[in-house]
PDB file of C-alpha atoms in Angstrom:
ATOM      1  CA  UNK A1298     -56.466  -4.774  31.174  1.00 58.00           C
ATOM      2  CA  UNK A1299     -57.374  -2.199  28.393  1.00 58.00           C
ATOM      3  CA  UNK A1300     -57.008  -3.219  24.844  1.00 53.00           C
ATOM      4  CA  UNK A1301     -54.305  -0.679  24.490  1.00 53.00           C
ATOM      5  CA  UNK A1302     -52.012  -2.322  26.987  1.00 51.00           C
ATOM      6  CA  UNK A1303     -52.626  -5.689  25.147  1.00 52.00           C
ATOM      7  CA  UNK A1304     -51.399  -4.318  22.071  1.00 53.00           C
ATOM      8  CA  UNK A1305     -48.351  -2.981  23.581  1.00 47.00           C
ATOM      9  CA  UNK A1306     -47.937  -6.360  25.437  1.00 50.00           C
ATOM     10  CA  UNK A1307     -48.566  -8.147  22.059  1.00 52.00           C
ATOM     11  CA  UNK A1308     -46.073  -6.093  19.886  1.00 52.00           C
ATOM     12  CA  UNK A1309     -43.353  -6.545  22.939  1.00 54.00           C
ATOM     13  CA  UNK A1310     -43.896 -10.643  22.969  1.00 54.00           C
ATOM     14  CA  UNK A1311     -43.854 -10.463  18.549  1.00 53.00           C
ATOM     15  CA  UNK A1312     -40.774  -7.830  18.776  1.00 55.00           C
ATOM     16  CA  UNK A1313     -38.838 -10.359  21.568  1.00 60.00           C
ATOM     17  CA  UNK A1314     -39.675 -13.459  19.432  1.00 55.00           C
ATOM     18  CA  UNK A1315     -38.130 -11.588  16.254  1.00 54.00           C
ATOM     19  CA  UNK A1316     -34.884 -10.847  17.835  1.00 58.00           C
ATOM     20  CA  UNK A1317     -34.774 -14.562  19.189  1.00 64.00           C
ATOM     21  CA  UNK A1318     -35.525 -15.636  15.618  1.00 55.00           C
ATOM     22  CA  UNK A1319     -33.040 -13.573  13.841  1.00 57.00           C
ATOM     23  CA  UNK A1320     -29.987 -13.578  16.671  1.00 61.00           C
ATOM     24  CA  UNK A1321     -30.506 -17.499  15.971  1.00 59.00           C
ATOM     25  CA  UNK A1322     -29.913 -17.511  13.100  1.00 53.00           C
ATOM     26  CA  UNK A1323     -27.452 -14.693  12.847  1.00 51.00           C
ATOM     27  CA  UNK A1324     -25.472 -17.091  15.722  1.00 51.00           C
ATOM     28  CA  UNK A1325     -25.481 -19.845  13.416  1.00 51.00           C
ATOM     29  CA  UNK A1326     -24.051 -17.785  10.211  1.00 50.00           C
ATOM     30  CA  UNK A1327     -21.155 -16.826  12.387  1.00 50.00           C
ATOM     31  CA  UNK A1328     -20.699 -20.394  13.412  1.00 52.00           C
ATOM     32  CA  UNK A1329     -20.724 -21.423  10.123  1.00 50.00           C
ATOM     33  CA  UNK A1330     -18.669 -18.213   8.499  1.00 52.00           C
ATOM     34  CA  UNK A1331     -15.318 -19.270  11.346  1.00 51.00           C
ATOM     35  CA  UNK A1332     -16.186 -22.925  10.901  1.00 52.00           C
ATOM     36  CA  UNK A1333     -15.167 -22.524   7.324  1.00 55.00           C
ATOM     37  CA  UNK A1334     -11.267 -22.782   6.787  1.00 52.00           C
ATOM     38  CA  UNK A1335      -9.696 -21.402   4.056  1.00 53.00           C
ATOM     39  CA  UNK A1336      -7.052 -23.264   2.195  1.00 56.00           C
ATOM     40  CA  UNK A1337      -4.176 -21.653   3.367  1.00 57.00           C
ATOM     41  CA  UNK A1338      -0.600 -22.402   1.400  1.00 64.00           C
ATOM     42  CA  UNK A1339       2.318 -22.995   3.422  1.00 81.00           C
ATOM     43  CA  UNK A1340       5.351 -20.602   2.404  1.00 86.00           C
ATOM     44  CA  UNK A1341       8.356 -23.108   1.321  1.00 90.00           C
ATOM     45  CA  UNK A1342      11.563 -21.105   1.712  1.00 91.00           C
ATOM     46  CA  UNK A1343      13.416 -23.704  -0.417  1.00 92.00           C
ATOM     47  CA  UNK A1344      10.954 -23.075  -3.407  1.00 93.00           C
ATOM     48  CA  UNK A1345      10.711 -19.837  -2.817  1.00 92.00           C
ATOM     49  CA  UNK A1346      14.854 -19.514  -3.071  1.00 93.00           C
ATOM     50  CA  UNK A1347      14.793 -21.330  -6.164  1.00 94.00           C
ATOM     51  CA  UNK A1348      12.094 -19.259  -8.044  1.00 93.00           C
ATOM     52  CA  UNK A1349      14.298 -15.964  -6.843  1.00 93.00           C
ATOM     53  CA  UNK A1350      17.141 -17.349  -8.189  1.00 94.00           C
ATOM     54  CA  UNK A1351      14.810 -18.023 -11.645  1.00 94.00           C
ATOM     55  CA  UNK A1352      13.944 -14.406 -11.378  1.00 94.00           C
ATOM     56  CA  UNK A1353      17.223 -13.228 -10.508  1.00 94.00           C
ATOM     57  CA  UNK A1354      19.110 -15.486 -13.460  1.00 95.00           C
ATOM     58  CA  UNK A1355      16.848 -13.520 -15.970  1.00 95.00           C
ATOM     59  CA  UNK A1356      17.561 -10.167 -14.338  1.00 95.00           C
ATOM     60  CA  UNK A1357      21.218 -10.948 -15.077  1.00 94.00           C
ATOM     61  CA  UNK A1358      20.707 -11.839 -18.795  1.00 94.00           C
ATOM     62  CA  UNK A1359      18.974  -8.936 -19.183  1.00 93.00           C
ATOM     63  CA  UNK A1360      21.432  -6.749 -17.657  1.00 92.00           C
ATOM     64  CA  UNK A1361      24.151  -7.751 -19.768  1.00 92.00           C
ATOM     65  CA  UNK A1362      22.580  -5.845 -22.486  1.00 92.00           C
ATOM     66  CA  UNK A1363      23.075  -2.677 -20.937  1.00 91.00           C
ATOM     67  CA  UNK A1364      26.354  -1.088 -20.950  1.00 91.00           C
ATOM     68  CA  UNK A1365      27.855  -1.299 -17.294  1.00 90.00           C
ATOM     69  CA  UNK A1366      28.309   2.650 -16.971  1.00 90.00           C
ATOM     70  CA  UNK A1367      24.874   2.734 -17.757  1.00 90.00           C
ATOM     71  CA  UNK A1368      23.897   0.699 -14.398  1.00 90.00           C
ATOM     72  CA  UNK A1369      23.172   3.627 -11.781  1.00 89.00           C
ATOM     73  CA  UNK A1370      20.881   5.503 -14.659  1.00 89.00           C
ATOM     74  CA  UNK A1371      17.299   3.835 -14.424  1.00 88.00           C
ATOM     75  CA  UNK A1372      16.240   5.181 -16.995  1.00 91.00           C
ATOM     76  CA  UNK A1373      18.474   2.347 -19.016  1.00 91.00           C
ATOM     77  CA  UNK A1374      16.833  -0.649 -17.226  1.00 91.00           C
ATOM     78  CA  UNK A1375      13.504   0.918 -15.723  1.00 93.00           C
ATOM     79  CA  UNK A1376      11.939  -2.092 -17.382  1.00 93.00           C
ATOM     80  CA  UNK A1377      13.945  -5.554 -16.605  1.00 93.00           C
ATOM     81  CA  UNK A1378      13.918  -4.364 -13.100  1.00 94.00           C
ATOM     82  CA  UNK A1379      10.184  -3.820 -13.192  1.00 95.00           C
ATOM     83  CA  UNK A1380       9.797  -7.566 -14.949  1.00 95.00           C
ATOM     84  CA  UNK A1381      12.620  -8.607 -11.859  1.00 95.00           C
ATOM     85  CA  UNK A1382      10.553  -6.980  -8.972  1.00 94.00           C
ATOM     86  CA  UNK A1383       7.199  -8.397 -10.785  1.00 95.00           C
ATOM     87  CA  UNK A1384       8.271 -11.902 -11.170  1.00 94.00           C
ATOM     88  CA  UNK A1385       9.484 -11.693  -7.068  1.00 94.00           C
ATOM     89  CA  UNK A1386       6.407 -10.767  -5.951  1.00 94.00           C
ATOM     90  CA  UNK A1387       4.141 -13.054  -8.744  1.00 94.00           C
ATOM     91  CA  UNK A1388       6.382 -15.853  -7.384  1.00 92.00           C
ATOM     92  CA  UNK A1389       6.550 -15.393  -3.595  1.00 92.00           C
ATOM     93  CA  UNK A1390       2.752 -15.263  -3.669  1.00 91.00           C
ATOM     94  CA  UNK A1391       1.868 -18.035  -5.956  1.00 91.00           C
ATOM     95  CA  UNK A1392       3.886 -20.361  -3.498  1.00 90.00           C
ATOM     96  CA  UNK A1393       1.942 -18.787  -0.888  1.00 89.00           C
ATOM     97  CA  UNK A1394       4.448 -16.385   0.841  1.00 91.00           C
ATOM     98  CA  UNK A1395       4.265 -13.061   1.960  1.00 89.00           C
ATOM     99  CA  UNK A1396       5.826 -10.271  -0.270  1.00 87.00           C
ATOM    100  CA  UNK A1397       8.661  -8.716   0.854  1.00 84.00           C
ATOM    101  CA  UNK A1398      10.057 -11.387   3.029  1.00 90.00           C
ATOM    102  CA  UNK A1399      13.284 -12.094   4.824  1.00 92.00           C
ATOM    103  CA  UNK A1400      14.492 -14.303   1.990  1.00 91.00           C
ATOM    104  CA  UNK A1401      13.184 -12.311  -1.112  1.00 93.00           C
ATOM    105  CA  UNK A1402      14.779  -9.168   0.584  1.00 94.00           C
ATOM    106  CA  UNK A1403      18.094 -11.065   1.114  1.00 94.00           C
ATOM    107  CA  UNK A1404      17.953 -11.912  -2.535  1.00 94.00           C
ATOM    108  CA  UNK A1405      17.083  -8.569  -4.074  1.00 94.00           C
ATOM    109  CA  UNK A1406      19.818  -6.695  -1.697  1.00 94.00           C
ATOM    110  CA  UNK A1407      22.559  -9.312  -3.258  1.00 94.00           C
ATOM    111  CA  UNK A1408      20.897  -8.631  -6.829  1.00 93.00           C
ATOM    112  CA  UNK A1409      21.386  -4.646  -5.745  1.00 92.00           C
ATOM    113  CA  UNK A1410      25.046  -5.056  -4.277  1.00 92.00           C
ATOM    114  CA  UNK A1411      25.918  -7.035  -7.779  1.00 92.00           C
ATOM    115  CA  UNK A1412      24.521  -4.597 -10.124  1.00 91.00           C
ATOM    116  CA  UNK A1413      24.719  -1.275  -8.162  1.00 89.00           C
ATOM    117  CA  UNK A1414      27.007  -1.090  -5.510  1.00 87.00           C
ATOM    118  CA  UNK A1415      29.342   1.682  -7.048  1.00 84.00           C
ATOM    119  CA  UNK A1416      25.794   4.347  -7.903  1.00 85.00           C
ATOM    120  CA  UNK A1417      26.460   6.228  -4.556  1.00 72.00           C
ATOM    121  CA  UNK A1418      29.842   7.429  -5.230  1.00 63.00           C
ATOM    122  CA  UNK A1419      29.303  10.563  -3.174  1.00 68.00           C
ATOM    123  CA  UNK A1420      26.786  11.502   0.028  1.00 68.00           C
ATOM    124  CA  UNK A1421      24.042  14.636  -1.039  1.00 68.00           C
ATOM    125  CA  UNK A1422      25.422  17.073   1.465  1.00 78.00           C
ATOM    126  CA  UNK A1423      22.069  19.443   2.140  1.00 82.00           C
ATOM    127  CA  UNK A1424      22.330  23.049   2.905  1.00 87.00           C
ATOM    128  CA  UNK A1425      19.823  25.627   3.942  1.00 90.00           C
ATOM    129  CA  UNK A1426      17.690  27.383   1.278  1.00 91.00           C
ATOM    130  CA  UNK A1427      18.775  30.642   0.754  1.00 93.00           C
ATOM    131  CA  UNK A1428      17.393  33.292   2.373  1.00 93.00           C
ATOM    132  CA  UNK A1429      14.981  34.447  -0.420  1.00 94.00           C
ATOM    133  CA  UNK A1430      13.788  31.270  -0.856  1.00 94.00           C
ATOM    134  CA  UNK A1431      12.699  31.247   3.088  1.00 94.00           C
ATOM    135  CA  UNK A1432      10.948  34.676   2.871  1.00 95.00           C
ATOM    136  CA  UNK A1433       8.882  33.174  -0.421  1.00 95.00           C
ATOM    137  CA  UNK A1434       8.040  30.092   1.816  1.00 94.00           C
ATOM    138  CA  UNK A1435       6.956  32.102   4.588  1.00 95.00           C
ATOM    139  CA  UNK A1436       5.211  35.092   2.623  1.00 96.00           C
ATOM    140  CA  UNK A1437       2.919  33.350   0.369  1.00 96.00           C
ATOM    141  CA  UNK A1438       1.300  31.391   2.763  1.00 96.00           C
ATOM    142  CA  UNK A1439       0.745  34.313   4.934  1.00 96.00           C
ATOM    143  CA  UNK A1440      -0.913  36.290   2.101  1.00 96.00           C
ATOM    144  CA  UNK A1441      -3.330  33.532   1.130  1.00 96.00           C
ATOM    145  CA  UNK A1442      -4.557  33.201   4.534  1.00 96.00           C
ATOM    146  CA  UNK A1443      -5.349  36.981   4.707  1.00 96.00           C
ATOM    147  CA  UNK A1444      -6.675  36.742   1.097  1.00 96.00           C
ATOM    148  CA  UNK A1445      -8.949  33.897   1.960  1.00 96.00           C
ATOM    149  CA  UNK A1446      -9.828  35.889   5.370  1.00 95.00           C
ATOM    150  CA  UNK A1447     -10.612  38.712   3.486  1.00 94.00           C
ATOM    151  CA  UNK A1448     -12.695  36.619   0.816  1.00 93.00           C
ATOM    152  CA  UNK A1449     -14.821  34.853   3.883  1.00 91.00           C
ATOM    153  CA  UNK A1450     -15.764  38.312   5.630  1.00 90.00           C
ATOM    154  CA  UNK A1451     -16.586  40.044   1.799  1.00 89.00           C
ATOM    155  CA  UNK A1452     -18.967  37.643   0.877  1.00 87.00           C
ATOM    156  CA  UNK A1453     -20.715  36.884   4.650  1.00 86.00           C
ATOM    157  CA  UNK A1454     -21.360  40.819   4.560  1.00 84.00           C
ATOM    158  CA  UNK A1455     -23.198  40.480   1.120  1.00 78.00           C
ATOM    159  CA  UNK A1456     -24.627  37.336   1.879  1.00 67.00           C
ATOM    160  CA  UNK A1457     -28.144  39.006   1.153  1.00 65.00           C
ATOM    161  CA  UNK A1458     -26.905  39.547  -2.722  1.00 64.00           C
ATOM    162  CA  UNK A1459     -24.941  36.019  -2.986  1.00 58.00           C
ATOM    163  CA  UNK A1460     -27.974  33.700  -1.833  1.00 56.00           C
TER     164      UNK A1460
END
């Protein structure tokens, strides 16, 4: 055997022992990384009913300051429903459920059917655009293409100037 070929054979056995080494090791992070439980909280329904209803109470007092014909305008009450939503989702996750849930949507659609059952007096009935407005839609889209076409073949014929 040549002293090249005991090199090789050398670097092999080192290389070998290396991976041994570090899949070892890398095995026993793993083990240790899904050994390791996290403290997981249970969701309590109960709890979590009562802290909507918390949520929901203030909601209520808040909505008695604005004027009732007021109530499908969000503009009038943009904020106590963001503090509402907030204080659903800051509650449902410090007692360790998922946000939305079953019960926190239950409550919010009752909150909703209180407040704003009457908003949708009448359905959007949705025509087609007019026929200018389909020509615009079509045109300018068609133009920029060729413009952009145009643009790409200009400057790859004077690519000797542009570079």
């Amino acid at each position: 055997m040549d002293v090249n070929h005991v090199k090789l054979l050398h670097c092999f056995a080192v290389g070998i022992l290396v991976n041994i080494l570090m899949t070892s090791a890398l095995s026993e992070d793993i083990k240790l990384t899904f050994s390791h439980k996290p403290l997981v909280l249970e969701c309590n329904k109960t709890v979590l009913q009562l802290e909507m209803e918390k949520c929901g109470e203030r909601f209520k007092t808040d909505m008695e300051e604005v004027d009732p014909q007021n109530w499908c305008n969000l503009t009038y009450f943009i904020g106590e429903y963001h503090i509402f939503s907030a204080c659903t989702e800051n509650n449902a996750e410090r007692i360790g459920c998922f946000w939305p849930n079953p019960v926190v949507e239950h409550y919010i659609i009752n909150i909703h059917k209180q407040f704003f059952s009457n908003c949708t007096l009448k359905s959007v009935v949705w025509g087609d655009p007019s026929g200018n407005t389909v020509t615009i839609l079509i045109l300018v889209p068609v133009f920029l293409t060729l413009a952009m076409v145009a643009l790409v073949v200009w400057c790859s014929k004077r690519g000797d100037i542009l570079a």
